[in-house]
Amino acid sequence: MAQEQVDVLILGSGPAGYTAAIYAARAGLKPLMYQGGQPGGQLTITTDVENFPGYPDGIQGPEMMEDFRKQAERFGLDNRYGMATKVDFSTPGAHKVTIDDNIEITAKTVIIATGASAKWLGLESEQRLNGYGVSACAVCDGFFFRKQDVAIVGAGDTACEEAHYLSKLCNKVYMLVRRDEFRASQIMQNRVKNTPNIEILFNTETLEILGEDGVTGARLKNTKTNEESTIDVTGFFVAIGHQPNTQIFADYLTLDEAGYIETEKGSSRTNIEGVFACGDAQDKIYRQAVTAAGSGCMAALDAERYLAAQGLH
């Protein structure tokens, strides 16, 4: 197995990872990044991004991540394809990370920016129209559906919150709930039930999202009667949760009940000395590109200060 030693190893290449790389590289830390299973992160499957500062006319998600990559590499980032398959954080200052089962990196510090993956319904039409009317983030994409009819799938607090958010922008919001009740807290249930332009369809399963080049509707089934119906919508939002890409770290890092990495309040420090976490791997609340980038900055600064305190930089 090939072996290397580095000061800073960054796992993941979304806004958090690349921002950490920019700061670490400019600080002379010569960071090494492995891009992970989705190089560029979730934004590479997003079309228009209009809420990231600095792009007055908006930008395509993949193009923005290409800008991030070029900027980080301009300062000296060693950027590689590959995915962490095993970690050993038992030795402070010598954290071992195995990449693709054939390269072992020993790092003085590790910045985890592995992100989270949206949970999907598993429909072919959902994947085909992803970014073309199908979205897993109402806060990110709701703006594009102003004064239109949309649907959102989900039954928890996040689904209720996003449905309520969409109701302020859209003409009508169909809320599709598979069972005959919500999983959300009572206050969130009341909020959507009392919003006039949200229509809640209980016992409803999505069979297909309709449309060729964009969403035009959805084919539904009542799970009690098996009756099928269609609704006309131009946007379809999936809010059934996210899965943080953190399981590989579970033997060493403290994770919350949903699998997100716990960090010290106001920092990126984890329970393991020299290991830092940023972006959606540790943020289950905001999950925005700009907040991920900010936390990536924090992780790089925390790593630099850790190394300086240890006399290693």
mmCIF file of C-alpha atoms in Angstrom:
data_model
loop_
_atom_site.group_PDB
_atom_site.id
_atom_site.type_symbol
_atom_site.label_atom_id
_atom_site.label_comp_id
_atom_site.label_asym_id
_atom_site.label_seq_id
_atom_site.Cartn_x
_atom_site.Cartn_y
_atom_site.Cartn_z
ATOM 1 C CA MET A 1 0.000 0.000 0.000
ATOM 2 C CA ALA A 2 1.365 3.425 -0.994
ATOM 3 C CA GLN A 3 1.970 5.798 1.924
ATOM 4 C CA GLU A 4 2.243 9.576 2.246
ATOM 5 C CA GLN A 5 2.501 12.121 5.046
ATOM 6 C CA VAL A 6 0.888 15.572 4.952
ATOM 7 C CA ASP A 7 0.125 18.440 7.305
ATOM 8 C CA VAL A 8 -3.493 18.945 6.187
ATOM 9 C CA LEU A 9 -5.750 16.374 4.548
ATOM 10 C CA ILE A 10 -9.145 17.557 3.275
ATOM 11 C CA LEU A 11 -11.855 14.992 2.581
ATOM 12 C CA GLY A 12 -14.583 16.292 0.283
ATOM 13 C CA SER A 13 -14.760 18.921 -2.419
ATOM 14 C CA GLY A 14 -17.932 20.973 -2.019
ATOM 15 C CA PRO A 15 -17.991 24.636 -0.959
ATOM 16 C CA ALA A 16 -16.755 23.689 2.531
ATOM 17 C CA GLY A 17 -13.851 21.584 1.321
ATOM 18 C CA TYR A 18 -12.681 24.022 -1.330
ATOM 19 C CA THR A 19 -12.934 27.023 1.000
ATOM 20 C CA ALA A 20 -10.893 25.145 3.592
ATOM 21 C CA ALA A 21 -8.400 24.370 0.838
ATOM 22 C CA ILE A 22 -8.131 28.030 -0.219
ATOM 23 C CA TYR A 23 -7.395 29.174 3.331
ATOM 24 C CA ALA A 24 -5.041 26.304 4.121
ATOM 25 C CA ALA A 25 -3.121 26.718 0.879
ATOM 26 C CA ARG A 26 -2.741 30.477 1.323
ATOM 27 C CA ALA A 27 -1.401 29.795 4.820
ATOM 28 C CA GLY A 28 1.347 27.648 3.338
ATOM 29 C CA LEU A 29 0.000 24.374 4.724
ATOM 30 C CA LYS A 30 0.195 22.563 1.367
ATOM 31 C CA PRO A 31 -3.173 20.820 1.783
ATOM 32 C CA LEU A 32 -3.983 17.553 0.057
ATOM 33 C CA MET A 33 -7.619 17.043 -0.995
ATOM 34 C CA TYR A 34 -9.410 13.886 -2.009
ATOM 35 C CA GLN A 35 -12.594 14.877 -3.785
ATOM 36 C CA GLY A 36 -14.823 12.026 -2.624
ATOM 37 C CA GLY A 37 -17.641 10.209 -4.364
ATOM 38 C CA GLN A 38 -19.248 13.364 -5.770
ATOM 39 C CA PRO A 39 -16.497 15.767 -6.873
ATOM 40 C CA GLY A 40 -17.754 19.296 -6.373
ATOM 41 C CA GLY A 41 -20.503 18.204 -3.991
ATOM 42 C CA GLN A 42 -24.257 18.597 -4.325
ATOM 43 C CA LEU A 43 -23.955 21.808 -6.323
ATOM 44 C CA THR A 44 -22.748 19.818 -9.319
ATOM 45 C CA ILE A 45 -26.309 18.509 -9.721
ATOM 46 C CA THR A 46 -27.825 21.975 -9.289
ATOM 47 C CA THR A 47 -28.598 24.264 -12.193
ATOM 48 C CA ASP A 48 -29.119 27.953 -11.346
ATOM 49 C CA VAL A 49 -27.504 29.296 -8.162
ATOM 50 C CA GLU A 50 -28.721 32.822 -7.418
ATOM 51 C CA ASN A 51 -28.184 33.129 -3.671
ATOM 52 C CA PHE A 52 -24.389 32.897 -3.418
ATOM 53 C CA PRO A 53 -22.782 36.318 -2.916
ATOM 54 C CA GLY A 54 -20.594 37.600 -5.721
ATOM 55 C CA TYR A 55 -22.625 36.323 -8.658
ATOM 56 C CA PRO A 56 -25.087 39.148 -9.449
ATOM 57 C CA ASP A 57 -26.486 37.349 -12.491
ATOM 58 C CA GLY A 58 -26.469 33.899 -10.889
ATOM 59 C CA ILE A 59 -24.360 30.960 -12.002
ATOM 60 C CA GLN A 60 -24.746 27.296 -12.836
ATOM 61 C CA GLY A 61 -23.839 25.028 -9.913
ATOM 62 C CA PRO A 62 -21.167 23.025 -11.782
ATOM 63 C CA GLU A 63 -19.602 26.230 -13.115
ATOM 64 C CA MET A 64 -19.412 27.715 -9.631
ATOM 65 C CA MET A 65 -17.691 24.630 -8.271
ATOM 66 C CA GLU A 66 -15.230 24.779 -11.137
ATOM 67 C CA ASP A 67 -14.425 28.346 -10.033
ATOM 68 C CA PHE A 68 -13.889 27.083 -6.471
ATOM 69 C CA ARG A 69 -11.543 24.380 -7.761
ATOM 70 C CA LYS A 70 -9.479 26.743 -9.913
ATOM 71 C CA GLN A 71 -9.119 29.227 -7.069
ATOM 72 C CA ALA A 72 -7.943 26.569 -4.598
ATOM 73 C CA GLU A 73 -5.499 25.074 -7.083
ATOM 74 C CA ARG A 74 -4.096 28.515 -7.905
ATOM 75 C CA PHE A 75 -2.845 28.702 -4.320
ATOM 76 C CA GLY A 76 -1.266 25.254 -4.462
ATOM 77 C CA LEU A 77 -3.922 22.721 -3.489
ATOM 78 C CA ASP A 78 -2.908 19.140 -4.304
ATOM 79 C CA ASN A 79 -6.273 18.014 -5.630
ATOM 80 C CA ARG A 80 -6.918 14.335 -6.348
ATOM 81 C CA TYR A 81 -9.726 11.996 -7.234
ATOM 82 C CA GLY A 82 -10.390 9.367 -4.599
ATOM 83 C CA MET A 83 -12.548 8.471 -1.639
ATOM 84 C CA ALA A 84 -11.737 7.697 1.977
ATOM 85 C CA THR A 85 -12.537 4.070 2.721
ATOM 86 C CA LYS A 86 -11.055 3.670 6.216
ATOM 87 C CA VAL A 87 -9.781 5.921 8.999
ATOM 88 C CA ASP A 88 -7.724 5.504 12.154
ATOM 89 C CA PHE A 89 -7.828 8.557 14.417
ATOM 90 C CA SER A 90 -6.279 6.836 17.440
ATOM 91 C CA THR A 91 -2.912 8.618 17.295
ATOM 92 C CA PRO A 92 -2.910 12.417 17.723
ATOM 93 C CA GLY A 93 -0.839 14.137 15.071
ATOM 94 C CA ALA A 94 -0.699 10.983 12.952
ATOM 95 C CA HIS A 95 -4.221 10.386 11.734
ATOM 96 C CA LYS A 96 -4.377 7.626 9.151
ATOM 97 C CA VAL A 97 -6.831 7.721 6.256
ATOM 98 C CA THR A 98 -6.998 5.013 3.612
ATOM 99 C CA ILE A 99 -8.019 6.154 0.134
ATOM 100 C CA ASP A 100 -9.703 3.689 -2.237
ATOM 101 C CA ASP A 101 -8.265 0.826 -0.163
ATOM 102 C CA ASN A 102 -4.793 1.286 -1.662
ATOM 103 C CA ILE A 103 -3.252 4.566 -0.420
ATOM 104 C CA GLU A 104 -2.601 5.372 3.233
ATOM 105 C CA ILE A 105 -2.271 9.040 4.140
ATOM 106 C CA THR A 106 -0.872 10.024 7.533
ATOM 107 C CA ALA A 107 -1.987 13.554 8.356
ATOM 108 C CA LYS A 108 -1.244 15.905 11.230
ATOM 109 C CA THR A 109 -4.708 17.380 10.748
ATOM 110 C CA VAL A 110 -7.810 16.188 8.909
ATOM 111 C CA ILE A 111 -10.612 18.448 7.692
ATOM 112 C CA ILE A 112 -13.803 16.505 7.051
ATOM 113 C CA ALA A 113 -16.026 18.081 4.402
ATOM 114 C CA THR A 114 -17.765 14.956 3.143
ATOM 115 C CA GLY A 115 -21.198 16.585 3.059
ATOM 116 C CA ALA A 116 -24.585 14.968 3.131
ATOM 117 C CA SER A 117 -26.689 13.319 0.466
ATOM 118 C CA ALA A 118 -30.355 14.091 -0.003
ATOM 119 C CA LYS A 119 -32.700 11.149 0.354
ATOM 120 C CA TRP A 120 -34.754 10.577 -2.783
ATOM 121 C CA LEU A 121 -37.899 8.677 -3.645
ATOM 122 C CA GLY A 122 -36.040 6.445 -6.089
ATOM 123 C CA LEU A 123 -38.047 7.318 -9.207
ATOM 124 C CA GLU A 124 -36.451 7.358 -12.656
ATOM 125 C CA SER A 125 -38.319 10.559 -13.476
ATOM 126 C CA GLU A 126 -37.060 12.158 -10.265
ATOM 127 C CA GLN A 127 -33.433 11.646 -11.249
ATOM 128 C CA ARG A 128 -34.017 12.605 -14.883
ATOM 129 C CA LEU A 129 -35.645 15.917 -13.901
ATOM 130 C CA ASN A 130 -33.304 16.664 -11.013
ATOM 131 C CA GLY A 131 -32.288 20.289 -11.492
ATOM 132 C CA TYR A 132 -35.052 20.803 -14.046
ATOM 133 C CA GLY A 133 -37.927 21.328 -11.663
ATOM 134 C CA VAL A 134 -37.050 18.637 -9.130
ATOM 135 C CA SER A 135 -35.143 19.824 -6.065
ATOM 136 C CA ALA A 136 -34.254 18.713 -2.556
ATOM 137 C CA CYS A 137 -33.908 22.284 -1.256
ATOM 138 C CA ALA A 138 -36.865 24.668 -1.205
ATOM 139 C CA VAL A 139 -34.799 27.478 0.305
ATOM 140 C CA CYS A 140 -32.278 27.134 -2.541
ATOM 141 C CA ASP A 141 -34.694 26.830 -5.438
ATOM 142 C CA GLY A 142 -38.113 28.060 -4.352
ATOM 143 C CA PHE A 143 -37.434 31.501 -5.815
ATOM 144 C CA PHE A 144 -37.561 30.049 -9.350
ATOM 145 C CA PHE A 145 -41.190 28.996 -8.866
ATOM 146 C CA ARG A 146 -42.730 32.308 -7.827
ATOM 147 C CA LYS A 147 -46.494 32.433 -8.428
ATOM 148 C CA GLN A 148 -46.501 28.841 -9.711
ATOM 149 C CA ASP A 149 -48.009 25.618 -8.383
ATOM 150 C CA VAL A 150 -45.574 23.189 -6.755
ATOM 151 C CA ALA A 151 -45.575 19.955 -4.764
ATOM 152 C CA ILE A 152 -43.451 18.894 -1.822
ATOM 153 C CA VAL A 153 -43.058 15.374 -0.402
ATOM 154 C CA GLY A 154 -42.440 14.859 3.290
ATOM 155 C CA ALA A 155 -44.050 14.657 6.695
ATOM 156 C CA GLY A 156 -41.454 15.948 9.161
ATOM 157 C CA ASP A 157 -40.515 19.354 10.532
ATOM 158 C CA THR A 158 -38.244 20.133 7.587
ATOM 159 C CA ALA A 159 -40.984 19.336 5.068
ATOM 160 C CA CYS A 160 -43.446 21.530 6.954
ATOM 161 C CA GLU A 161 -40.941 24.352 7.218
ATOM 162 C CA GLU A 162 -40.121 24.176 3.514
ATOM 163 C CA ALA A 163 -43.807 23.946 2.535
ATOM 164 C CA HIS A 164 -44.497 27.061 4.563
ATOM 165 C CA TYR A 165 -41.524 28.803 2.948
ATOM 166 C CA LEU A 166 -42.803 27.869 -0.523
ATOM 167 C CA SER A 167 -46.293 29.108 0.345
ATOM 168 C CA LYS A 168 -44.918 32.643 0.558
ATOM 169 C CA LEU A 169 -43.571 32.437 -2.988
ATOM 170 C CA CYS A 170 -45.860 30.082 -4.859
ATOM 171 C CA ASN A 171 -49.462 30.235 -5.929
ATOM 172 C CA LYS A 172 -50.255 26.827 -4.459
ATOM 173 C CA VAL A 173 -48.324 24.127 -2.603
ATOM 174 C CA TYR A 174 -49.435 20.500 -2.612
ATOM 175 C CA MET A 175 -47.979 18.696 0.384
ATOM 176 C CA LEU A 176 -47.779 14.956 -0.244
ATOM 177 C CA VAL A 177 -47.779 12.834 2.916
ATOM 178 C CA ARG A 178 -47.492 9.075 2.519
ATOM 179 C CA ARG A 179 -49.231 8.172 5.764
ATOM 180 C CA ASP A 180 -52.396 9.543 7.354
ATOM 181 C CA GLU A 181 -50.481 11.732 9.780
ATOM 182 C CA PHE A 182 -47.454 13.997 10.061
ATOM 183 C CA ARG A 183 -44.228 13.154 11.853
ATOM 184 C CA ALA A 184 -43.666 16.860 12.455
ATOM 185 C CA SER A 185 -44.063 18.664 15.773
ATOM 186 C CA GLN A 186 -47.533 19.982 16.513
ATOM 187 C CA ILE A 187 -46.548 23.593 16.032
ATOM 188 C CA MET A 188 -45.215 22.861 12.538
ATOM 189 C CA GLN A 189 -48.309 20.841 11.658
ATOM 190 C CA ASN A 190 -50.518 23.705 12.714
ATOM 191 C CA ARG A 191 -48.486 26.130 10.651
ATOM 192 C CA VAL A 192 -49.060 24.281 7.382
ATOM 193 C CA LYS A 193 -52.663 23.358 8.182
ATOM 194 C CA ASN A 194 -53.445 27.022 8.770
ATOM 195 C CA THR A 195 -51.799 28.245 5.576
ATOM 196 C CA PRO A 196 -54.565 28.738 2.963
ATOM 197 C CA ASN A 197 -52.525 27.948 -0.148
ATOM 198 C CA ILE A 198 -51.094 24.664 1.173
ATOM 199 C CA GLU A 199 -53.222 21.640 0.294
ATOM 200 C CA ILE A 200 -52.246 18.537 2.275
ATOM 201 C CA LEU A 201 -52.788 15.197 0.561
ATOM 202 C CA PHE A 202 -52.522 12.411 3.142
ATOM 203 C CA ASN A 203 -52.089 8.735 2.203
ATOM 204 C CA THR A 204 -50.450 9.831 -1.016
ATOM 205 C CA GLU A 205 -47.581 8.177 -2.861
ATOM 206 C CA THR A 206 -45.812 9.627 -5.890
ATOM 207 C CA LEU A 207 -45.722 7.208 -8.813
ATOM 208 C CA GLU A 208 -44.098 9.470 -11.404
ATOM 209 C CA ILE A 209 -43.021 13.046 -11.931
ATOM 210 C CA LEU A 210 -44.317 14.205 -15.294
ATOM 211 C CA GLY A 211 -42.478 16.219 -17.914
ATOM 212 C CA GLU A 212 -39.777 15.919 -20.538
ATOM 213 C CA ASP A 213 -37.508 18.977 -20.278
ATOM 214 C CA GLY A 214 -39.095 20.268 -17.086
ATOM 215 C CA VAL A 215 -41.700 19.304 -14.515
ATOM 216 C CA THR A 216 -45.303 19.589 -15.681
ATOM 217 C CA GLY A 217 -47.062 17.512 -13.047
ATOM 218 C CA ALA A 218 -47.053 14.408 -10.889
ATOM 219 C CA ARG A 219 -48.923 11.122 -10.989
ATOM 220 C CA LEU A 220 -50.099 10.094 -7.533
ATOM 221 C CA LYS A 221 -51.731 7.133 -5.832
ATOM 222 C CA ASN A 222 -53.902 7.044 -2.745
ATOM 223 C CA THR A 223 -52.347 4.331 -0.570
ATOM 224 C CA LYS A 224 -55.702 3.394 0.973
ATOM 225 C CA THR A 225 -57.950 3.301 -2.088
ATOM 226 C CA ASN A 226 -55.242 2.705 -4.765
ATOM 227 C CA GLU A 227 -56.959 5.423 -6.794
ATOM 228 C CA GLU A 228 -54.574 7.278 -9.123
ATOM 229 C CA SER A 229 -54.681 10.984 -9.893
ATOM 230 C CA THR A 230 -52.508 13.714 -11.372
ATOM 231 C CA ILE A 231 -51.708 17.234 -10.279
ATOM 232 C CA ASP A 232 -50.376 20.039 -12.456
ATOM 233 C CA VAL A 233 -47.197 21.499 -10.956
ATOM 234 C CA THR A 234 -44.013 23.062 -12.339
ATOM 235 C CA GLY A 235 -41.850 22.326 -9.313
ATOM 236 C CA PHE A 236 -41.427 19.155 -7.259
ATOM 237 C CA PHE A 237 -39.557 19.265 -3.951
ATOM 238 C CA VAL A 238 -38.378 16.238 -1.993
ATOM 239 C CA ALA A 239 -38.046 16.831 1.752
ATOM 240 C CA ILE A 240 -37.679 13.370 3.232
ATOM 241 C CA GLY A 241 -34.335 14.045 4.850
ATOM 242 C CA HIS A 242 -30.601 13.990 4.258
ATOM 243 C CA GLN A 243 -28.005 11.356 5.087
ATOM 244 C CA PRO A 244 -24.655 12.777 6.225
ATOM 245 C CA ASN A 245 -21.681 11.019 4.646
ATOM 246 C CA THR A 246 -20.050 10.297 7.986
ATOM 247 C CA GLN A 247 -20.472 6.598 8.751
ATOM 248 C CA ILE A 248 -16.798 5.894 8.105
ATOM 249 C CA PHE A 249 -15.916 8.104 11.100
ATOM 250 C CA ALA A 250 -18.396 6.593 13.571
ATOM 251 C CA ASP A 251 -15.793 4.585 15.518
ATOM 252 C CA TYR A 252 -13.855 7.735 16.422
ATOM 253 C CA LEU A 253 -15.998 10.852 16.154
ATOM 254 C CA THR A 254 -19.048 11.789 18.173
ATOM 255 C CA LEU A 255 -22.091 11.801 15.904
ATOM 256 C CA ASP A 256 -25.599 12.939 16.786
ATOM 257 C CA GLU A 257 -28.646 10.703 16.441
ATOM 258 C CA ALA A 258 -28.945 11.519 12.731
ATOM 259 C CA GLY A 259 -25.277 10.860 12.010
ATOM 260 C CA TYR A 260 -24.018 14.455 11.808
ATOM 261 C CA ILE A 261 -20.583 15.126 13.291
ATOM 262 C CA GLU A 262 -20.758 17.067 16.540
ATOM 263 C CA THR A 263 -18.366 20.009 16.816
ATOM 264 C CA GLU A 264 -17.556 22.355 19.663
ATOM 265 C CA LYS A 265 -19.853 25.346 19.679
ATOM 266 C CA GLY A 266 -18.409 28.187 17.638
ATOM 267 C CA SER A 267 -15.661 26.058 16.105
ATOM 268 C CA SER A 268 -15.017 23.156 13.759
ATOM 269 C CA ARG A 269 -13.228 21.042 16.390
ATOM 270 C CA THR A 270 -14.452 17.494 16.884
ATOM 271 C CA ASN A 271 -13.886 15.262 19.914
ATOM 272 C CA ILE A 272 -10.613 14.063 18.335
ATOM 273 C CA GLU A 273 -7.630 16.385 18.577
ATOM 274 C CA GLY A 274 -6.532 17.568 15.138
ATOM 275 C CA VAL A 275 -9.708 16.489 13.344
ATOM 276 C CA PHE A 276 -12.086 19.207 12.171
ATOM 277 C CA ALA A 277 -15.488 19.048 10.480
ATOM 278 C CA CYS A 278 -17.284 21.544 8.283
ATOM 279 C CA GLY A 279 -20.147 21.862 5.825
ATOM 280 C CA ASP A 280 -23.132 19.572 5.616
ATOM 281 C CA ALA A 281 -21.322 16.726 7.380
ATOM 282 C CA GLN A 282 -21.869 18.671 10.606
ATOM 283 C CA ASP A 283 -24.659 21.139 9.704
ATOM 284 C CA LYS A 284 -28.198 19.779 9.660
ATOM 285 C CA ILE A 285 -29.862 23.157 10.110
ATOM 286 C CA TYR A 286 -28.788 25.553 7.361
ATOM 287 C CA ARG A 287 -27.301 23.358 4.598
ATOM 288 C CA GLN A 288 -26.509 26.259 2.301
ATOM 289 C CA ALA A 289 -23.474 26.711 0.067
ATOM 290 C CA VAL A 290 -22.572 29.989 1.732
ATOM 291 C CA THR A 291 -22.738 28.603 5.274
ATOM 292 C CA ALA A 292 -20.758 25.549 4.179
ATOM 293 C CA ALA A 293 -18.082 27.834 2.730
ATOM 294 C CA GLY A 294 -17.969 29.828 5.966
ATOM 295 C CA SER A 295 -17.514 26.699 8.044
ATOM 296 C CA GLY A 296 -14.755 25.560 5.678
ATOM 297 C CA CYS A 297 -12.924 28.802 6.438
ATOM 298 C CA MET A 298 -13.339 28.078 10.156
ATOM 299 C CA ALA A 299 -11.942 24.562 9.759
ATOM 300 C CA ALA A 300 -8.832 25.770 7.942
ATOM 301 C CA LEU A 301 -8.184 28.479 10.531
ATOM 302 C CA ASP A 302 -8.729 26.003 13.359
ATOM 303 C CA ALA A 303 -6.326 23.540 11.730
ATOM 304 C CA GLU A 304 -3.699 26.241 11.226
ATOM 305 C CA ARG A 305 -3.943 27.375 14.844
ATOM 306 C CA TYR A 306 -3.761 23.780 16.057
ATOM 307 C CA LEU A 307 -0.603 23.152 14.071
ATOM 308 C CA ALA A 308 0.934 26.419 15.275
ATOM 309 C CA ALA A 309 0.138 25.585 18.903
ATOM 310 C CA GLN A 310 1.816 22.200 18.443
ATOM 311 C CA GLY A 311 4.871 23.860 16.932
ATOM 312 C CA LEU A 312 4.205 22.064 13.674
ATOM 313 C CA HIS A 313 3.681 25.154 11.514
#
